[in-house]
GROMACS .gro file of C-alpha atoms in nm:
model
  433
    1MET     CA    1  -0.017   0.008   0.001
    2THR     CA    2   0.121   0.346  -0.094
    3PRO     CA    3   0.132   0.651   0.110
    4PHE     CA    4  -0.095   0.843  -0.166
    5ARG     CA    5  -0.325   0.536  -0.136
    6SER     CA    6  -0.333   0.494   0.267
    7ARG     CA    7  -0.362   0.866   0.300
    8THR     CA    8  -0.639   0.917   0.544
    9THR     CA    9  -0.922   1.211   0.617
   10ARG     CA   10  -0.885   1.347   0.890
   11VAL     CA   11  -1.094   1.597   1.143
   12ILE     CA   12  -1.412   1.583   0.853
   13ALA     CA   13  -1.651   1.608   1.194
   14GLY     CA   14  -1.404   1.763   1.384
   15THR     CA   15  -1.369   2.047   1.151
   16ALA     CA   16  -1.767   2.105   1.129
   17ALA     CA   17  -1.812   2.091   1.523
   18ALA     CA   18  -1.539   2.323   1.528
   19LEU     CA   19  -1.693   2.547   1.248
   20ALA     CA   20  -2.037   2.512   1.440
   21VAL     CA   21  -1.873   2.673   1.760
   22LEU     CA   22  -1.673   2.939   1.538
   23THR     CA   23  -1.996   3.076   1.419
   24ALA     CA   24  -2.045   3.200   1.703
   25CYS     CA   25  -1.699   3.267   1.796
   26GLY     CA   26  -1.422   3.480   1.641
   27GLY     CA   27  -1.144   3.395   1.828
   28GLY     CA   28  -0.779   3.584   1.854
   29GLY     CA   29  -0.619   3.907   1.942
   30ASP     CA   30  -0.755   4.219   2.140
   31ASP     CA   31  -0.910   4.468   1.883
   32THR     CA   32  -0.804   4.799   2.072
   33ALA     CA   33  -0.438   4.640   2.095
   34ASP     CA   34  -0.323   4.614   1.749
   35LYS     CA   35  -0.476   4.939   1.610
   36PRO     CA   36  -0.107   5.116   1.508
   37ASN     CA   37  -0.067   5.437   1.678
   38GLY     CA   38   0.304   5.428   1.601
   39PRO     CA   39   0.544   5.177   1.408
   40VAL     CA   40   0.430   4.860   1.471
   41THR     CA   41   0.662   4.528   1.386
   42ILE     CA   42   0.472   4.209   1.296
   43THR     CA   43   0.589   3.854   1.236
   44PHE     CA   44   0.532   3.660   0.947
   45TRP     CA   45   0.605   3.315   0.830
   46GLY     CA   46   0.601   3.214   0.454
   47TRP     CA   47   0.773   2.980   0.170
   48ALA     CA   48   0.608   3.125  -0.107
   49LYS     CA   49   0.822   3.293  -0.453
   50GLY     CA   50   0.954   3.597  -0.406
   51THR     CA   51   0.838   3.662  -0.062
   52LYS     CA   52   1.161   3.819   0.042
   53ASP     CA   53   1.151   4.022  -0.176
   54VAL     CA   54   0.753   4.122  -0.163
   55VAL     CA   55   0.850   4.201   0.215
   56ASP     CA   56   1.155   4.425   0.132
   57ALA     CA   57   0.907   4.645  -0.096
   58PHE     CA   58   0.746   4.644   0.197
   59ASN     CA   59   0.950   4.750   0.408
   60ALA     CA   60   1.120   5.001   0.259
   61SER     CA   61   0.812   5.182   0.185
   62HIS     CA   62   0.607   5.183   0.480
   63THR     CA   63   0.731   5.359   0.818
   64ASP     CA   64   0.392   5.215   1.033
   65VAL     CA   65   0.435   4.904   1.001
   66LYS     CA   66   0.793   4.658   0.976
   67VAL     CA   67   0.768   4.288   0.844
   68THR     CA   68   0.993   4.062   1.002
   69PHE     CA   69   1.017   3.731   0.758
   70GLU     CA   70   1.109   3.358   0.828
   71GLU     CA   71   1.149   3.116   0.583
   72ILE     CA   72   1.050   2.813   0.645
   73PRO     CA   73   0.951   2.454   0.446
   74SER     CA   74   0.684   2.436   0.235
   75GLY     CA   75   0.339   2.346   0.383
   76THR     CA   76   0.350   1.936   0.304
   77ALA     CA   77   0.723   1.986   0.362
   78GLY     CA   78   0.704   2.064   0.729
   79GLY     CA   79   0.589   2.438   0.692
   80TYR     CA   80   0.275   2.312   0.856
   81ALA     CA   81   0.386   2.162   1.210
   82LYS     CA   82   0.603   2.406   1.216
   83ILE     CA   83   0.342   2.684   1.246
   84SER     CA   84   0.113   2.444   1.448
   85ASN     CA   85   0.357   2.359   1.718
   86ALA     CA   86   0.400   2.712   1.740
   87VAL     CA   87   0.046   2.804   1.805
   88LYS     CA   88   0.007   2.541   2.063
   89ALA     CA   89   0.331   2.686   2.265
   90GLY     CA   90   0.222   3.055   2.222
   91ASN     CA   91   0.463   3.160   2.003
   92ALA     CA   92   0.387   3.184   1.674
   93PRO     CA   93   0.411   3.444   1.423
   94ASP     CA   94   0.166   3.749   1.352
   95LEU     CA   95   0.119   3.628   1.026
   96VAL     CA   96   0.140   3.277   0.842
   97SER     CA   97   0.124   3.135   0.434
   98ILE     CA   98  -0.169   2.874   0.435
   99GLU     CA   99  -0.277   2.705   0.123
  100TYR     CA  100  -0.650   2.692   0.041
  101SER     CA  101  -0.682   2.328   0.077
  102SER     CA  102  -0.529   2.334   0.472
  103LEU     CA  103  -0.739   2.600   0.616
  104PRO     CA  104  -1.034   2.447   0.719
  105GLU     CA  105  -0.796   2.230   0.962
  106PHE     CA  106  -0.644   2.506   1.061
  107VAL     CA  107  -0.971   2.702   1.141
  108SER     CA  108  -1.102   2.406   1.331
  109SER     CA  109  -0.859   2.337   1.546
  110GLY     CA  110  -0.871   2.744   1.689
  111ALA     CA  111  -0.518   2.837   1.503
  112LEU     CA  112  -0.630   3.106   1.345
  113GLN     CA  113  -0.867   3.464   1.419
  114ASP     CA  114  -1.147   3.586   1.204
  115ILE     CA  115  -1.019   3.900   0.991
  116GLY     CA  116  -1.359   4.039   0.885
  117ASP     CA  117  -1.391   4.330   1.055
  118GLU     CA  118  -1.016   4.385   0.898
  119PHE     CA  119  -1.053   4.254   0.578
  120THR     CA  120  -1.435   4.358   0.423
  121GLY     CA  121  -1.644   4.287   0.144
  122ALA     CA  122  -1.586   4.568  -0.053
  123ASP     CA  123  -1.218   4.431  -0.012
  124ARG     CA  124  -1.323   4.077  -0.051
  125ALA     CA  125  -1.510   4.213  -0.413
  126LYS     CA  126  -1.142   4.272  -0.560
  127LEU     CA  127  -1.094   3.935  -0.561
  128LEU     CA  128  -1.176   3.576  -0.766
  129PRO     CA  129  -1.513   3.449  -0.608
  130GLN     CA  130  -1.402   3.082  -0.601
  131SER     CA  131  -1.043   3.260  -0.368
  132VAL     CA  132  -1.283   3.424  -0.171
  133GLU     CA  133  -1.531   3.162  -0.113
  134LEU     CA  134  -1.246   2.869  -0.044
  135THR     CA  135  -1.089   3.157   0.272
  136THR     CA  136  -1.495   3.205   0.382
  137LEU     CA  137  -1.598   2.914   0.651
  138GLY     CA  138  -1.850   2.920   0.851
  139GLY     CA  139  -1.975   3.251   0.744
  140LYS     CA  140  -1.626   3.428   0.874
  141THR     CA  141  -1.312   3.558   0.695
  142TRP     CA  142  -0.982   3.372   0.776
  143ALA     CA  143  -0.739   3.458   0.585
  144VAL     CA  144  -0.636   3.712   0.267
  145PRO     CA  145  -0.591   3.533  -0.072
  146PHE     CA  146  -0.364   3.589  -0.301
  147ASP     CA  147  -0.366   3.385  -0.586
  148ALA     CA  148  -0.534   3.162  -0.813
  149ALA     CA  149  -0.393   2.822  -0.908
  150PRO     CA  150  -0.558   2.708  -1.253
  151GLN     CA  151  -0.405   2.391  -1.420
  152ALA     CA  152  -0.149   2.440  -1.714
  153PHE     CA  153   0.067   2.176  -1.893
  154PHE     CA  154   0.433   2.342  -1.953
  155TYR     CA  155   0.584   2.068  -2.189
  156ARG     CA  156   0.956   2.062  -2.408
  157LYS     CA  157   0.837   2.229  -2.690
  158ASP     CA  158   1.211   2.122  -2.874
  159LEU     CA  159   1.139   1.777  -2.800
  160PHE     CA  160   0.758   1.712  -2.853
  161GLU     CA  161   0.863   1.857  -3.275
  162LYS     CA  162   1.191   1.600  -3.203
  163TYR     CA  163   0.953   1.292  -3.162
  164LYS     CA  164   0.667   1.488  -3.359
  165VAL     CA  165   0.415   1.462  -3.062
  166GLN     CA  166   0.105   1.710  -3.069
  167VAL     CA  167   0.028   1.865  -2.790
  168PRO     CA  168  -0.286   1.737  -2.627
  169THR     CA  169  -0.567   1.891  -2.514
  170THR     CA  170  -0.765   1.588  -2.422
  171TRP     CA  171  -0.702   1.322  -2.193
  172ALA     CA  172  -0.735   1.082  -2.481
  173ALA     CA  173  -0.488   1.252  -2.679
  174PHE     CA  174  -0.266   1.244  -2.376
  175GLU     CA  175  -0.209   0.917  -2.333
  176LYS     CA  176  -0.146   0.893  -2.718
  177ALA     CA  177   0.113   1.115  -2.636
  178ALA     CA  178   0.265   0.899  -2.350
  179ALA     CA  179   0.257   0.682  -2.556
  180GLN     CA  180   0.406   0.806  -2.824
  181VAL     CA  181   0.698   0.963  -2.653
  182ARG     CA  182   0.787   0.635  -2.471
  183LYS     CA  183   0.800   0.484  -2.847
  184ALA     CA  184   1.008   0.695  -2.960
  185ASP     CA  185   1.268   0.662  -2.652
  186ALA     CA  186   1.247   0.412  -2.395
  187LYS     CA  187   1.414   0.637  -2.103
  188ALA     CA  188   1.154   0.915  -2.213
  189ARG     CA  189   0.830   0.988  -2.062
  190VAL     CA  190   0.529   1.254  -2.095
  191ALA     CA  191   0.511   1.338  -1.756
  192THR     CA  192   0.574   1.213  -1.402
  193PHE     CA  193   0.276   1.128  -1.164
  194PHE     CA  194   0.392   1.213  -0.807
  195PRO     CA  195   0.303   0.953  -0.566
  196ASP     CA  196   0.376   1.160  -0.214
  197ASP     CA  197   0.154   1.488  -0.320
  198PRO     CA  198  -0.171   1.413  -0.372
  199THR     CA  199  -0.277   1.756  -0.502
  200THR     CA  200  -0.247   1.699  -0.874
  201PHE     CA  201  -0.481   1.381  -0.841
  202GLU     CA  202  -0.739   1.642  -0.633
  203ALA     CA  203  -0.628   1.893  -0.927
  204MET     CA  204  -0.793   1.640  -1.180
  205ALA     CA  205  -1.062   1.532  -0.976
  206TRP     CA  206  -1.195   1.881  -0.921
  207GLN     CA  207  -1.117   1.945  -1.346
  208ALA     CA  208  -1.375   1.631  -1.406
  209GLY     CA  209  -1.644   1.788  -1.193
  210ALA     CA  210  -1.583   1.559  -0.856
  211GLN     CA  211  -1.728   1.749  -0.552
  212TRP     CA  212  -1.613   1.560  -0.201
  213PHE     CA  213  -1.749   1.754   0.024
  214LYS     CA  214  -2.092   1.907  -0.003
  215ALA     CA  215  -2.368   1.960   0.282
  216GLU     CA  216  -2.692   1.809   0.201
  217ASP     CA  217  -3.013   1.777   0.413
  218ASP     CA  218  -2.826   1.930   0.724
  219THR     CA  219  -2.546   1.698   0.753
  220TRP     CA  220  -2.152   1.673   0.609
  221LYS     CA  221  -2.122   1.479   0.265
  222VAL     CA  222  -1.788   1.364   0.191
  223ASN     CA  223  -1.779   1.155  -0.096
  224THR     CA  224  -1.463   1.019  -0.317
  225THR     CA  225  -1.620   0.755  -0.492
  226ASP     CA  226  -1.827   0.979  -0.749
  227PRO     CA  227  -1.825   0.883  -1.074
  228ALA     CA  228  -1.597   1.200  -1.189
  229THR     CA  229  -1.348   1.055  -0.938
  230THR     CA  230  -1.359   0.718  -1.013
  231LYS     CA  231  -1.300   0.808  -1.418
  232VAL     CA  232  -0.992   1.016  -1.295
  233THR     CA  233  -0.845   0.746  -1.076
  234ALA     CA  234  -0.919   0.444  -1.337
  235TYR     CA  235  -0.696   0.725  -1.597
  236TRP     CA  236  -0.387   0.734  -1.397
  237GLN     CA  237  -0.411   0.396  -1.250
  238LYS     CA  238  -0.409   0.259  -1.617
  239LEU     CA  239  -0.080   0.508  -1.726
  240LEU     CA  240   0.086   0.383  -1.441
  241ASP     CA  241   0.032   0.038  -1.455
  242ALA     CA  242   0.122   0.007  -1.878
  243GLY     CA  243   0.442   0.251  -1.780
  244LEU     CA  244   0.370   0.550  -1.986
  245VAL     CA  245   0.468   0.831  -1.698
  246HIS     CA  246   0.791   0.867  -1.468
  247LYS     CA  247   0.688   0.771  -1.044
  248ASN     CA  248   0.889   1.001  -0.913
  249ALA     CA  249   0.817   1.218  -0.590
  250SER     CA  250   0.739   1.602  -0.608
  251PHE     CA  251   1.014   1.811  -0.689
  252SER     CA  252   1.278   1.543  -0.533
  253PRO     CA  253   1.660   1.498  -0.719
  254GLU     CA  254   1.510   1.233  -0.970
  255TRP     CA  255   1.235   1.475  -1.092
  256VAL     CA  256   1.453   1.716  -1.176
  257GLY     CA  257   1.738   1.569  -1.267
  258SER     CA  258   1.483   1.389  -1.554
  259LEU     CA  259   1.418   1.739  -1.667
  260LYS     CA  260   1.749   1.806  -1.662
  261ASN     CA  261   1.842   1.517  -1.895
  262GLY     CA  262   1.524   1.502  -2.106
  263THR     CA  263   1.382   1.204  -1.978
  264THR     CA  264   1.053   1.390  -1.886
  265LEU     CA  265   0.938   1.603  -2.137
  266GLY     CA  266   0.633   1.792  -1.939
  267TYR     CA  267   0.487   1.874  -1.645
  268LEU     CA  268   0.130   1.875  -1.513
  269GLY     CA  269   0.152   2.199  -1.287
  270ALA     CA  270  -0.055   2.569  -1.230
  271SER     CA  271   0.040   2.886  -1.288
  272TRP     CA  272   0.272   2.914  -1.013
  273GLY     CA  273   0.509   2.636  -1.223
  274ALA     CA  274   0.603   2.873  -1.424
  275GLY     CA  275   0.832   3.050  -1.225
  276VAL     CA  276   0.960   2.675  -1.078
  277LEU     CA  277   1.059   2.591  -1.436
  278LYS     CA  278   1.245   2.948  -1.461
  279GLY     CA  279   1.460   2.904  -1.184
  280THR     CA  280   1.467   2.538  -1.149
  281LEU     CA  281   1.650   2.508  -1.505
  282PRO     CA  282   1.793   2.831  -1.631
  283GLU     CA  283   1.976   2.654  -1.883
  284GLN     CA  284   1.648   2.528  -2.055
  285SER     CA  285   1.570   2.870  -2.140
  286GLY     CA  286   1.366   2.869  -2.455
  287LYS     CA  287   1.302   2.500  -2.502
  288TRP     CA  288   0.978   2.516  -2.300
  289ALA     CA  289   0.631   2.627  -2.411
  290VAL     CA  290   0.314   2.633  -2.123
  291ALA     CA  291  -0.040   2.474  -2.298
  292PRO     CA  292  -0.390   2.472  -2.101
  293ILE     CA  293  -0.400   2.111  -1.948
  294PRO     CA  294  -0.582   1.825  -2.124
  295SER     CA  295  -0.929   1.837  -2.036
  296TRP     CA  296  -1.188   1.547  -2.098
  297ASP     CA  297  -1.397   1.717  -2.352
  298GLY     CA  298  -1.088   1.961  -2.537
  299ARG     CA  299  -1.306   2.263  -2.370
  300PRO     CA  300  -1.129   2.472  -2.108
  301ALA     CA  301  -1.155   2.317  -1.804
  302SER     CA  302  -0.956   2.342  -1.484
  303GLY     CA  303  -0.911   2.282  -1.127
  304MET     CA  304  -0.726   2.416  -0.849
  305LEU     CA  305  -0.345   2.309  -0.783
  306GLY     CA  306  -0.247   2.501  -0.458
  307GLY     CA  307  -0.342   2.879  -0.415
  308THR     CA  308  -0.200   3.106  -0.122
  309SER     CA  309  -0.392   3.276   0.124
  310PHE     CA  310  -0.241   3.457   0.468
  311ALA     CA  311  -0.407   3.412   0.823
  312VAL     CA  312  -0.337   3.587   1.114
  313THR     CA  313  -0.305   3.315   1.451
  314LYS     CA  314  -0.506   3.323   1.709
  315ASP     CA  315  -0.265   3.506   2.012
  316SER     CA  316  -0.125   3.798   1.715
  317GLU     CA  317  -0.249   4.136   1.903
  318ARG     CA  318  -0.168   4.288   1.574
  319LYS     CA  319  -0.433   4.195   1.361
  320ALA     CA  320  -0.489   4.527   1.190
  321ALA     CA  321  -0.086   4.574   1.049
  322ALA     CA  322  -0.107   4.197   0.951
  323VAL     CA  323  -0.450   4.223   0.745
  324ALA     CA  324  -0.246   4.534   0.587
  325PHE     CA  325   0.045   4.399   0.527
  326ALA     CA  326  -0.135   4.083   0.397
  327GLU     CA  327  -0.361   4.276   0.144
  328TRP     CA  328  -0.082   4.509   0.038
  329MET     CA  329   0.076   4.151  -0.078
  330SER     CA  330  -0.291   4.110  -0.225
  331THR     CA  331  -0.386   4.402  -0.382
  332THR     CA  332  -0.135   4.625  -0.484
  333GLU     CA  333  -0.002   4.712  -0.771
  334GLU     CA  334   0.339   4.771  -0.583
  335GLY     CA  335   0.292   4.414  -0.385
  336VAL     CA  336   0.189   4.203  -0.658
  337LYS     CA  337   0.538   4.408  -0.897
  338ALA     CA  338   0.748   4.322  -0.603
  339ARG     CA  339   0.705   3.962  -0.636
  340ILE     CA  340   0.667   3.897  -1.006
  341ALA     CA  341   0.973   4.108  -1.084
  342SER     CA  342   1.213   3.898  -0.880
  343GLY     CA  343   1.219   3.653  -1.097
  344THR     CA  344   1.104   3.344  -0.936
  345SER     CA  345   0.733   3.385  -0.886
  346SER     CA  346   0.465   3.349  -1.188
  347ALA     CA  347   0.199   3.403  -0.992
  348PHE     CA  348  -0.186   3.436  -1.087
  349PRO     CA  349  -0.310   3.745  -0.851
  350ALA     CA  350  -0.654   3.646  -0.718
  351ALA     CA  351  -0.686   4.016  -0.747
  352THR     CA  352  -0.804   4.028  -1.122
  353ALA     CA  353  -0.707   4.444  -1.159
  354LEU     CA  354  -0.356   4.324  -1.118
  355ARG     CA  355  -0.334   4.066  -1.344
  356PRO     CA  356  -0.193   4.233  -1.603
  357VAL     CA  357   0.070   4.420  -1.394
  358ALA     CA  358   0.200   4.066  -1.293
  359LYS     CA  359   0.247   4.006  -1.653
  360LYS     CA  360   0.421   4.312  -1.755
  361ALA     CA  361   0.604   4.203  -1.453
  362PHE     CA  362   0.674   3.853  -1.559
  363ASP     CA  363   0.982   3.801  -1.812
  364ALA     CA  364   0.830   3.577  -2.015
  365GLY     CA  365   1.153   3.530  -2.236
  366TYR     CA  366   1.244   3.179  -2.077
  367TYR     CA  367   0.923   3.054  -2.274
  368GLY     CA  368   1.012   3.236  -2.585
  369GLY     CA  369   0.843   3.540  -2.514
  370GLN     CA  370   0.467   3.314  -2.468
  371ASP     CA  371   0.245   3.541  -2.304
  372ILE     CA  372   0.160   3.278  -2.013
  373TYR     CA  373  -0.057   3.520  -1.830
  374ALA     CA  374  -0.342   3.516  -2.144
  375LEU     CA  375  -0.328   3.122  -2.090
  376PHE     CA  376  -0.399   3.167  -1.720
  377GLU     CA  377  -0.658   3.384  -1.764
  378THR     CA  378  -0.872   3.151  -1.990
  379ALA     CA  379  -0.765   2.904  -1.760
  380GLY     CA  380  -0.884   3.064  -1.433
  381ALA     CA  381  -1.216   3.163  -1.583
  382SER     CA  382  -1.210   2.827  -1.645
  383ILE     CA  383  -1.159   2.663  -1.273
  384ASN     CA  384  -1.477   2.434  -1.154
  385PRO     CA  385  -1.659   2.644  -0.940
  386HIS     CA  386  -1.862   2.407  -0.708
  387TRP     CA  387  -1.529   2.292  -0.522
  388ALA     CA  388  -1.508   2.312  -0.170
  389TRP     CA  389  -1.227   2.187   0.075
  390GLY     CA  390  -1.372   2.082   0.405
  391PRO     CA  391  -1.703   2.158   0.497
  392PRO     CA  392  -1.882   2.525   0.437
  393PRO     CA  393  -2.052   2.723   0.689
  394ALA     CA  394  -2.170   2.417   0.964
  395PRO     CA  395  -2.531   2.264   0.987
  396PRO     CA  396  -2.682   2.243   1.270
  397THR     CA  397  -2.625   1.877   1.286
  398PRO     CA  398  -2.306   1.713   1.313
  399PRO     CA  399  -2.166   1.545   0.988
  400SER     CA  400  -2.201   1.237   0.858
  401ARG     CA  401  -1.974   1.102   0.552
  402THR     CA  402  -2.048   0.956   0.175
  403THR     CA  403  -1.837   0.694   0.117
  404SER     CA  404  -1.785   0.321   0.036
  405ALA     CA  405  -1.661   0.058   0.331
  406ARG     CA  406  -1.336   0.098   0.129
  407SER     CA  407  -1.311   0.448   0.264
  408PRO     CA  408  -1.048   0.567   0.496
  409ARG     CA  409  -1.121   0.561   0.897
  410ALA     CA  410  -1.185   0.894   1.055
  411ALA     CA  411  -0.861   0.988   1.251
  412PRO     CA  412  -0.884   1.199   1.568
  413ALA     CA  413  -1.046   1.572   1.566
  414SER     CA  414  -0.766   1.724   1.671
  415PRO     CA  415  -0.462   1.633   1.476
  416THR     CA  416  -0.126   1.859   1.413
  417PRO     CA  417  -0.234   1.999   1.088
  418SER     CA  418  -0.121   1.890   0.740
  419ARG     CA  419  -0.163   1.897   0.399
  420ARG     CA  420  -0.304   1.587   0.368
  421ALA     CA  421  -0.536   1.582   0.649
  422THR     CA  422  -0.843   1.775   0.506
  423THR     CA  423  -0.739   1.591   0.157
  424PRO     CA  424  -0.940   1.260   0.115
  425PRO     CA  425  -0.814   1.063  -0.168
  426SER     CA  426  -1.003   0.841  -0.323
  427PRO     CA  427  -1.001   0.453  -0.185
  428ASN     CA  428  -0.932   0.339  -0.509
  429SER     CA  429  -0.655   0.605  -0.542
  430PRO     CA  430  -0.414   0.569  -0.821
  431SER     CA  431  -0.125   0.326  -0.693
  432ALA     CA  432   0.266   0.444  -0.752
  433ALA     CA  433   0.390   0.089  -0.633
   0.00000   0.00000   0.00000
């Protein structure tokens, strides 16, 4: 049994129960203590590309608030455990980066403050509705959305031309391309399946129309055996069984090595992946291009793969200053430009009006001058709006679960927050074994 297959759904009941309580209690710091009457210093932990550049730009242009930044490992690589432990110890930073998918669990554990009094409806109206929905739980606002993360397919255009492979627009065509690549070079594969990290699989299920979490008849329903998820599972299991894709841990030396030596021709990622490839493989500038993620019928369709938000921890007494900085990062031209101009980020802002700023700041020379932000715009507009991470606003009755007999068993209600805890993989998720 692989880690991907055995990964359990945790705190489904715990999240819903906690949200029922949180609808009556916002938690957190003293609003009278955090209104900056003079210079205020806040602490911020995160890992997104370009963050240090953003902090430096903010500190250089502001005198009323100063930010002390600590770069931590990404959430699944230890960042979430570090945040959780700091909250428990009472020494957490004021502001933290949390992916949309992990936000419900931090809310359920009482680690965060409701920021709705500082991040108002007018502020939220500037942002992509899907991102706002993913940061709204129990009728309260728990984080400032930063980006959207529509899916995209990055590919080596020189190698696609060499092997005479057409860029696939459907998943059926992707399978044919995979077979063609392997036939042309026995060591080469069209892409990699990451057995250690379910985010790509989740995005595929999202794209296909799955809806794992929803409220029905005043109870919570969790269903990971729906037709869309089953279809995606069977598809990827077929490719794995046939050896048509590589199997490597996400962003591992093996994966990077296969990109460097040309035995992996493509990367099924998201908008932020453009910056990742650019920073990881600078020597391959001009060899990569970006295409829409394949879909089942050839029409634009996307899930969201990742996506960052900024949340205020429960004991912070500087909520107003922390939210002001988070908003500056997410909703100002200066904040977005500072991140993208770093050269390491290709973030696709949740603030729709700032996407031209991001496009202008990103050096597309790596992709041969391709207008990748136009592609992200189309993909972002096609994100399925019916997906939610964890329970939406809590119903009055305890949650129930709709799963098959093989479904993972619920874990204790208060685990250490982790990326995987709110992520129920299909009981039949593709095995990389």
